[in-house]
Amino acid sequence: PLLGGTCPPSYPFQLINSQSDWDELDTVVEYIRNLRGVDKVALVSWSQGSFRVGPYAVQHPDKVDSLLMYAPVYNPAGRAGSGSDGFAPPVTLPQPGTPMTLQTRNGLMIDRWGSEIQAEIDVGCEAPVEDGIQDVVWRAIMANDDLGSIWGPPPAGAPAGSSPEGVMRVRKPFLWGWNANTAPRIPVPVLIIYGEFDTNALIPPQTTNASPLLYDAIPQSNKLLFKVQCAGHFMVWERQRRVLHHISKEWLTNGAVEGFTNGKFFVDTEGNLSPFPL
């Protein structure tokens, strides 16, 4: 066990769910609307954040200006909600379970991110990440969790009695309402961007990336899809982050990228766009 022993959780339920996340997002949106004196805000998501912003935009089109989804997780056959709009809880809440999941440094940096980096290197991508960046990222995660940073075993090969390496604690969710019945109801402009080596946002049986399917499911004519060369699910910390930054800034500033408001594009390591699929 990561904590050196086992015990039943003092709170034997999953910590969050779709409704609690939509409520929290609405609180933030209302704060920004009041602070800035605007009617609508642009929402940005990464990975499972798409479960939050996509359905939220469907439920609150009067508050959302546009969506920018980076490496979105999406399954056309995902768990459905109940009620006339498909967003009510499908089960009694909270659901039994544990309030969090724990991930070691190796689980995140080697198994999830490291495997993508190696795939990039194997096809000839030149130095897809800077040396030492994984250590920097892990230290930043640990600096934001005083408790998780003192859990778990010491680093592999460290002398006996060394300090724990820490674990990343993540809220355990019960999610619904993000599938082929709800994605087509998105009423606002959407930009989707993902790395060509992303293996963390695949649709079961883990062979198809979710991003192209999500793009095709959205009927909104103002929509863009960008597949980025030599990048993965953690592009935000990779060399191709510059592409992510440029495209995001263009979209959030102009509602377009290099004049385009619709279409699928492949982005190479120089930032050049070409129609996709090639």
Short mmCIF file of C-alpha atoms in Angstrom, two decimals:
data_model
loop_
_atom_site.label_atom_id
_atom_site.label_comp_id
_atom_site.label_asym_id
_atom_site.label_seq_id
_atom_site.Cartn_x
_atom_site.Cartn_y
_atom_site.Cartn_z
CA PRO A 1 0.00 0.00 0.00
CA LEU A 2 1.15 3.52 -0.74
CA LEU A 3 0.60 4.58 2.85
CA GLY A 4 2.28 1.57 4.41
CA GLY A 5 -0.97 0.02 5.63
CA THR A 6 -4.68 -0.30 4.96
CA CYS A 7 -7.72 1.08 6.73
CA PRO A 8 -11.32 1.85 5.82
CA PRO A 9 -11.92 5.43 4.63
CA SER A 10 -13.48 7.72 7.21
CA TYR A 11 -15.66 9.11 4.40
CA PRO A 12 -16.71 6.00 2.41
CA PHE A 13 -18.03 7.82 -0.65
CA GLN A 14 -16.74 9.33 -3.86
CA LEU A 15 -15.93 12.97 -3.17
CA ILE A 16 -17.34 14.78 -6.20
CA ASN A 17 -19.80 14.24 -9.04
CA SER A 18 -20.94 15.96 -12.19
CA GLN A 19 -23.53 18.08 -10.41
CA SER A 20 -21.15 19.27 -7.69
CA ASP A 21 -18.60 20.22 -10.35
CA TRP A 22 -21.17 22.07 -12.46
CA ASP A 23 -22.27 23.94 -9.33
CA GLU A 24 -18.67 24.90 -8.50
CA LEU A 25 -18.06 26.02 -12.07
CA ASP A 26 -21.22 28.12 -11.99
CA THR A 27 -19.98 29.84 -8.82
CA VAL A 28 -16.74 30.80 -10.59
CA VAL A 29 -18.56 31.93 -13.73
CA GLU A 30 -20.91 34.13 -11.70
CA TYR A 31 -17.95 35.64 -9.85
CA ILE A 32 -16.18 36.52 -13.11
CA ARG A 33 -19.35 37.92 -14.69
CA ASN A 34 -19.89 40.20 -11.73
CA LEU A 35 -16.22 41.15 -11.40
CA ARG A 36 -15.74 41.99 -15.08
CA GLY A 37 -19.24 43.22 -15.83
CA VAL A 38 -19.75 40.77 -18.71
CA ASP A 39 -22.63 38.54 -19.73
CA LYS A 40 -20.58 35.59 -20.96
CA VAL A 41 -17.17 34.05 -20.29
CA ALA A 42 -14.86 31.77 -22.27
CA LEU A 43 -14.24 28.40 -20.62
CA VAL A 44 -11.00 26.41 -20.90
CA SER A 45 -10.63 22.74 -19.97
CA TRP A 46 -7.95 20.06 -19.89
CA SER A 47 -8.59 16.31 -19.97
CA GLN A 48 -11.60 15.42 -17.79
CA GLY A 49 -12.37 19.11 -17.53
CA SER A 50 -14.42 18.56 -20.69
CA PHE A 51 -16.96 16.71 -18.51
CA ARG A 52 -17.46 19.99 -16.68
CA VAL A 53 -17.42 22.68 -19.37
CA GLY A 54 -19.23 20.80 -22.16
CA PRO A 55 -22.44 19.98 -20.28
CA TYR A 56 -22.24 23.33 -18.47
CA ALA A 57 -22.33 25.16 -21.80
CA VAL A 58 -25.39 23.15 -22.84
CA GLN A 59 -27.17 24.04 -19.60
CA HIS A 60 -26.05 27.69 -19.46
CA PRO A 61 -25.68 29.05 -23.02
CA ASP A 62 -26.50 32.52 -21.71
CA LYS A 63 -23.30 32.51 -19.62
CA VAL A 64 -20.78 30.88 -21.99
CA ASP A 65 -19.08 32.69 -24.86
CA SER A 66 -16.92 29.82 -26.18
CA LEU A 67 -15.11 26.63 -25.23
CA LEU A 68 -11.43 25.74 -25.54
CA MET A 69 -10.94 22.03 -24.87
CA TYR A 70 -7.36 20.80 -24.53
CA ALA A 71 -6.93 16.99 -24.73
CA PRO A 72 -10.60 16.40 -23.88
CA VAL A 73 -11.86 13.12 -22.48
CA TYR A 74 -15.06 12.10 -24.25
CA ASN A 75 -16.90 8.83 -24.83
CA PRO A 76 -19.96 8.76 -27.12
CA ALA A 77 -21.24 5.83 -25.05
CA GLY A 78 -20.49 7.50 -21.72
CA ARG A 79 -22.79 7.29 -18.69
CA ALA A 80 -26.11 9.04 -19.27
CA GLY A 81 -27.92 11.24 -16.82
CA SER A 82 -31.63 11.17 -16.09
CA GLY A 83 -34.46 13.64 -16.38
CA SER A 84 -35.80 15.45 -19.42
CA ASP A 85 -32.49 17.18 -20.11
CA GLY A 86 -30.24 14.19 -19.39
CA PHE A 87 -28.29 15.99 -16.68
CA ALA A 88 -30.00 14.84 -13.48
CA PRO A 89 -28.12 12.23 -11.40
CA PRO A 90 -28.71 8.67 -12.67
CA VAL A 91 -28.21 7.21 -9.18
CA THR A 92 -28.53 8.21 -5.54
CA LEU A 93 -25.68 10.45 -4.41
CA PRO A 94 -23.11 10.31 -2.96
CA GLN A 95 -21.96 7.01 -4.42
CA PRO A 96 -20.10 4.53 -2.17
CA GLY A 97 -16.35 4.35 -2.59
CA THR A 98 -13.35 6.39 -1.52
CA PRO A 99 -12.95 10.19 -1.65
CA MET A 100 -9.68 10.21 -3.59
CA THR A 101 -7.28 8.28 -5.76
CA LEU A 102 -3.54 8.25 -5.12
CA GLN A 103 -0.84 8.29 -7.77
CA THR A 104 2.89 7.87 -7.30
CA ARG A 105 5.51 9.85 -9.13
CA ASN A 106 6.31 6.85 -11.33
CA GLY A 107 2.63 6.31 -12.06
CA LEU A 108 2.30 9.82 -13.43
CA MET A 109 5.74 10.57 -14.82
CA ILE A 110 6.73 7.13 -16.15
CA ASP A 111 3.57 5.15 -16.86
CA ARG A 112 1.32 7.94 -18.10
CA TRP A 113 3.56 10.75 -19.35
CA GLY A 114 6.84 8.92 -19.85
CA SER A 115 5.32 6.36 -22.21
CA GLU A 116 4.07 9.17 -24.45
CA ILE A 117 7.46 10.91 -24.41
CA GLN A 118 9.15 7.66 -25.43
CA ALA A 119 6.68 7.20 -28.29
CA GLU A 120 7.52 10.72 -29.49
CA ILE A 121 11.24 9.97 -29.36
CA ASP A 122 10.79 6.63 -31.14
CA VAL A 123 9.39 8.33 -34.26
CA GLY A 124 12.11 10.95 -34.36
CA CYS A 125 10.69 13.87 -32.40
CA GLU A 126 13.70 15.90 -31.31
CA ALA A 127 13.87 16.49 -27.54
CA PRO A 128 10.09 16.69 -26.97
CA VAL A 129 10.67 17.82 -23.37
CA GLU A 130 13.42 19.74 -21.61
CA ASP A 131 15.75 17.78 -19.34
CA GLY A 132 14.52 17.69 -15.76
CA ILE A 133 11.00 18.97 -16.48
CA GLN A 134 9.36 15.95 -14.87
CA ASP A 135 11.18 16.66 -11.61
CA VAL A 136 10.07 20.29 -11.77
CA VAL A 137 6.44 19.31 -12.36
CA TRP A 138 6.42 16.76 -9.53
CA ARG A 139 7.94 19.24 -7.09
CA ALA A 140 5.27 21.78 -8.04
CA ILE A 141 2.50 19.24 -7.44
CA MET A 142 3.96 18.31 -4.06
CA ALA A 143 4.34 21.98 -3.10
CA ASN A 144 0.58 22.33 -3.49
CA ASP A 145 -0.31 19.43 -1.18
CA ASP A 146 1.20 19.52 2.30
CA LEU A 147 -0.35 16.17 3.21
CA GLY A 148 0.15 14.20 0.00
CA SER A 149 3.77 15.31 -0.12
CA ILE A 150 4.56 13.36 3.07
CA TRP A 151 2.73 10.17 2.11
CA GLY A 152 4.09 7.11 0.36
CA PRO A 153 7.48 5.43 0.14
CA PRO A 154 10.83 7.18 -0.35
CA PRO A 155 12.22 7.50 -3.88
CA ALA A 156 13.47 4.27 -5.44
CA GLY A 157 17.06 3.59 -4.42
CA ALA A 158 17.06 6.19 -1.65
CA PRO A 159 18.85 5.34 1.62
CA ALA A 160 16.80 3.87 4.43
CA GLY A 161 15.01 6.54 6.42
CA SER A 162 14.74 8.95 3.48
CA SER A 163 11.73 11.25 3.28
CA PRO A 164 8.68 10.06 1.33
CA GLU A 165 8.53 10.88 -2.35
CA GLY A 166 4.90 11.87 -1.91
CA VAL A 167 1.74 10.92 -3.77
CA MET A 168 -0.59 12.96 -5.94
CA ARG A 169 -4.07 13.04 -4.44
CA VAL A 170 -6.97 13.45 -6.86
CA ARG A 171 -10.65 13.83 -6.01
CA LYS A 172 -12.55 10.69 -6.99
CA PRO A 173 -15.53 11.53 -9.20
CA PHE A 174 -18.81 10.00 -10.30
CA LEU A 175 -19.52 11.54 -13.70
CA TRP A 176 -22.38 11.49 -16.17
CA GLY A 177 -23.99 13.55 -18.92
CA TRP A 178 -21.11 13.77 -21.42
CA ASN A 179 -21.84 11.53 -24.38
CA ALA A 180 -23.32 11.32 -27.88
CA ASN A 181 -26.65 12.64 -26.60
CA THR A 182 -25.29 15.82 -25.02
CA ALA A 183 -22.23 16.84 -27.07
CA PRO A 184 -24.37 17.62 -30.17
CA ARG A 185 -26.29 20.15 -28.06
CA ILE A 186 -23.29 22.44 -27.47
CA PRO A 187 -24.51 25.85 -28.70
CA VAL A 188 -21.29 27.90 -28.59
CA PRO A 189 -18.06 28.07 -30.65
CA VAL A 190 -15.58 25.31 -29.78
CA LEU A 191 -11.84 24.81 -30.25
CA ILE A 192 -10.31 21.38 -29.58
CA ILE A 193 -6.54 20.84 -29.47
CA TYR A 194 -4.68 17.60 -28.71
CA GLY A 195 -1.30 15.93 -29.13
CA GLU A 196 -0.82 13.21 -31.71
CA PHE A 197 0.69 10.87 -29.07
CA ASP A 198 -2.01 11.39 -26.44
CA THR A 199 -2.83 7.99 -24.91
CA ASN A 200 -4.59 9.39 -21.83
CA ALA A 201 -7.75 10.45 -23.67
CA LEU A 202 -8.56 7.31 -25.63
CA ILE A 203 -12.01 5.78 -26.01
CA PRO A 204 -12.33 2.13 -24.87
CA PRO A 205 -10.90 -0.25 -25.97
CA GLN A 206 -8.14 2.37 -25.89
CA THR A 207 -7.54 2.65 -29.61
CA THR A 208 -9.29 5.86 -30.70
CA ASN A 209 -8.54 9.39 -29.56
CA ALA A 210 -11.64 11.19 -28.37
CA SER A 211 -10.93 14.58 -29.94
CA PRO A 212 -11.89 13.91 -33.61
CA LEU A 213 -15.09 12.14 -32.53
CA LEU A 214 -16.03 15.03 -30.27
CA TYR A 215 -15.39 17.51 -33.08
CA ASP A 216 -17.62 15.54 -35.45
CA ALA A 217 -20.38 15.30 -32.82
CA ILE A 218 -20.65 19.07 -32.42
CA PRO A 219 -23.03 20.63 -34.99
CA GLN A 220 -21.84 24.18 -34.30
CA SER A 221 -20.33 25.56 -37.53
CA ASN A 222 -17.83 27.68 -35.59
CA LYS A 223 -15.54 24.86 -34.48
CA LEU A 224 -11.85 24.04 -34.90
CA LEU A 225 -9.74 20.93 -34.33
CA PHE A 226 -5.94 20.94 -34.05
CA LYS A 227 -3.77 17.81 -33.89
CA VAL A 228 -0.28 18.78 -32.74
CA GLN A 229 2.84 16.95 -33.94
CA CYS A 230 5.30 15.55 -31.37
CA ALA A 231 3.00 16.26 -28.43
CA GLY A 232 0.94 14.26 -25.95
CA HIS A 233 -1.61 14.63 -23.18
CA PHE A 234 0.84 16.72 -21.16
CA MET A 235 1.68 19.15 -23.96
CA VAL A 236 1.42 22.03 -21.49
CA TRP A 237 4.84 20.95 -20.13
CA GLU A 238 6.39 19.88 -23.45
CA ARG A 239 8.24 21.84 -26.14
CA GLN A 240 5.07 22.04 -28.21
CA ARG A 241 3.48 24.11 -25.44
CA ARG A 242 4.32 27.11 -27.62
CA VAL A 243 1.81 25.86 -30.18
CA LEU A 244 -0.75 25.39 -27.43
CA HIS A 245 -0.11 28.92 -26.14
CA HIS A 246 -0.29 30.52 -29.61
CA ILE A 247 -3.49 28.79 -30.67
CA SER A 248 -5.15 29.42 -27.31
CA LYS A 249 -4.28 33.12 -27.39
CA GLU A 250 -5.58 33.49 -30.95
CA TRP A 251 -8.84 31.77 -30.09
CA LEU A 252 -9.49 33.61 -26.84
CA THR A 253 -8.59 36.97 -28.40
CA ASN A 254 -10.14 36.71 -31.85
CA GLY A 255 -12.53 33.75 -31.82
CA ALA A 256 -10.46 32.37 -34.69
CA VAL A 257 -6.99 30.95 -35.36
CA GLU A 258 -5.04 32.55 -38.21
CA GLY A 259 -8.37 33.61 -39.66
CA PHE A 260 -9.99 30.17 -39.50
CA THR A 261 -13.22 29.55 -37.62
CA ASN A 262 -13.94 26.06 -38.94
CA GLY A 263 -11.93 23.01 -39.93
CA LYS A 264 -9.45 20.33 -38.88
CA PHE A 265 -5.73 21.07 -38.94
CA PHE A 266 -2.42 19.34 -38.29
CA VAL A 267 0.22 21.53 -36.62
CA ASP A 268 3.89 20.65 -37.15
CA THR A 269 6.83 21.44 -34.89
CA GLU A 270 7.31 24.80 -36.61
CA GLY A 271 3.71 25.80 -35.94
CA ASN A 272 2.65 25.44 -39.58
CA LEU A 273 -0.97 24.46 -40.22
CA SER A 274 -2.11 21.97 -42.85
CA PRO A 275 -5.58 20.47 -43.46
CA PHE A 276 -6.30 17.35 -41.43
CA PRO A 277 -6.67 14.46 -42.01
CA LEU A 278 -3.66 14.46 -44.31
#
